[in-house]
Amino acid sequence: MVLGVYQAVTGRGPRVPPDIGVVGSDDPPRARWITPALTTVRQPLPETAGAAPRRARCPGC
């Protein structure tokens, strides 16, 4: 999706950055090759999925 956003914006006026900010998720390996550099957020899915049942058993913990 991020590449689609970059392609859609390129040549239409706004620039990535400074006019538009784009953030990807899950830190894909190909993100390092995108120009301009892509900001990504890594989501630790195994840890997050494991925390859900613990929270359900002990909501205040």
mmCIF file of C-alpha atoms in Angstrom:
data_model
loop_
_atom_site.group_PDB
_atom_site.id
_atom_site.type_symbol
_atom_site.label_atom_id
_atom_site.label_comp_id
_atom_site.label_asym_id
_atom_site.label_seq_id
_atom_site.Cartn_x
_atom_site.Cartn_y
_atom_site.Cartn_z
ATOM 1 C CA MET A 1 0.000 0.000 0.000
ATOM 2 C CA VAL A 2 2.774 2.409 0.835
ATOM 3 C CA LEU A 3 4.288 2.086 -2.613
ATOM 4 C CA GLY A 4 0.872 2.871 -4.072
ATOM 5 C CA VAL A 5 0.679 6.045 -1.996
ATOM 6 C CA TYR A 6 4.150 7.093 -3.140
ATOM 7 C CA GLN A 7 3.229 6.427 -6.780
ATOM 8 C CA ALA A 8 -0.108 8.244 -6.505
ATOM 9 C CA VAL A 9 1.530 11.374 -5.088
ATOM 10 C CA THR A 10 4.607 11.478 -7.339
ATOM 11 C CA GLY A 11 4.307 14.168 -9.990
ATOM 12 C CA ARG A 12 0.989 15.545 -8.719
ATOM 13 C CA GLY A 13 2.340 18.441 -6.683
ATOM 14 C CA PRO A 14 2.592 17.377 -3.033
ATOM 15 C CA ARG A 15 5.916 15.944 -1.923
ATOM 16 C CA VAL A 16 6.660 13.077 0.451
ATOM 17 C CA PRO A 17 7.960 14.681 2.764
ATOM 18 C CA PRO A 18 7.557 17.636 3.520
ATOM 19 C CA ASP A 19 3.966 18.043 2.328
ATOM 20 C CA ILE A 20 2.677 14.531 3.055
ATOM 21 C CA GLY A 21 3.861 12.076 5.698
ATOM 22 C CA VAL A 22 3.645 8.345 5.029
ATOM 23 C CA VAL A 23 4.083 5.690 7.719
ATOM 24 C CA GLY A 24 4.194 1.940 7.066
ATOM 25 C CA SER A 25 3.666 -0.910 9.493
ATOM 26 C CA ASP A 26 5.453 -4.134 10.374
ATOM 27 C CA ASP A 27 8.827 -2.832 9.145
ATOM 28 C CA PRO A 28 8.952 -4.774 5.841
ATOM 29 C CA PRO A 29 12.460 -5.504 4.490
ATOM 30 C CA ARG A 30 11.734 -3.646 1.233
ATOM 31 C CA ALA A 31 11.131 -0.428 3.203
ATOM 32 C CA ARG A 32 14.870 0.247 3.282
ATOM 33 C CA TRP A 33 14.923 0.597 -0.516
ATOM 34 C CA ILE A 34 12.105 3.150 -0.786
ATOM 35 C CA THR A 35 13.078 6.730 -1.593
ATOM 36 C CA PRO A 36 12.431 8.927 0.268
ATOM 37 C CA ALA A 37 12.998 6.802 3.350
ATOM 38 C CA LEU A 38 9.879 5.290 4.857
ATOM 39 C CA THR A 39 9.014 5.596 8.524
ATOM 40 C CA THR A 40 7.742 2.262 9.809
ATOM 41 C CA VAL A 41 6.249 0.949 13.022
ATOM 42 C CA ARG A 42 7.106 -2.578 14.081
ATOM 43 C CA GLN A 43 4.306 -4.409 15.854
ATOM 44 C CA PRO A 44 5.443 -7.407 17.923
ATOM 45 C CA LEU A 45 2.536 -9.661 16.910
ATOM 46 C CA PRO A 46 3.554 -12.800 18.881
ATOM 47 C CA GLU A 47 3.979 -10.814 22.091
ATOM 48 C CA THR A 48 0.763 -8.886 21.533
ATOM 49 C CA ALA A 49 -1.218 -12.026 20.785
ATOM 50 C CA GLY A 50 0.177 -13.701 23.892
ATOM 51 C CA ALA A 51 -0.761 -10.728 26.081
ATOM 52 C CA ALA A 52 -4.458 -10.821 25.120
ATOM 53 C CA PRO A 53 -5.356 -13.989 27.068
ATOM 54 C CA ARG A 54 -3.351 -12.779 30.081
ATOM 55 C CA ARG A 55 -5.247 -9.475 30.060
ATOM 56 C CA ALA A 56 -8.574 -11.285 29.818
ATOM 57 C CA ARG A 57 -7.746 -13.333 32.935
ATOM 58 C CA CYS A 58 -6.378 -10.386 34.899
ATOM 59 C CA PRO A 59 -7.561 -7.029 33.490
ATOM 60 C CA GLY A 60 -5.846 -4.912 36.159
ATOM 61 C CA CYS A 61 -2.489 -6.679 35.999
#
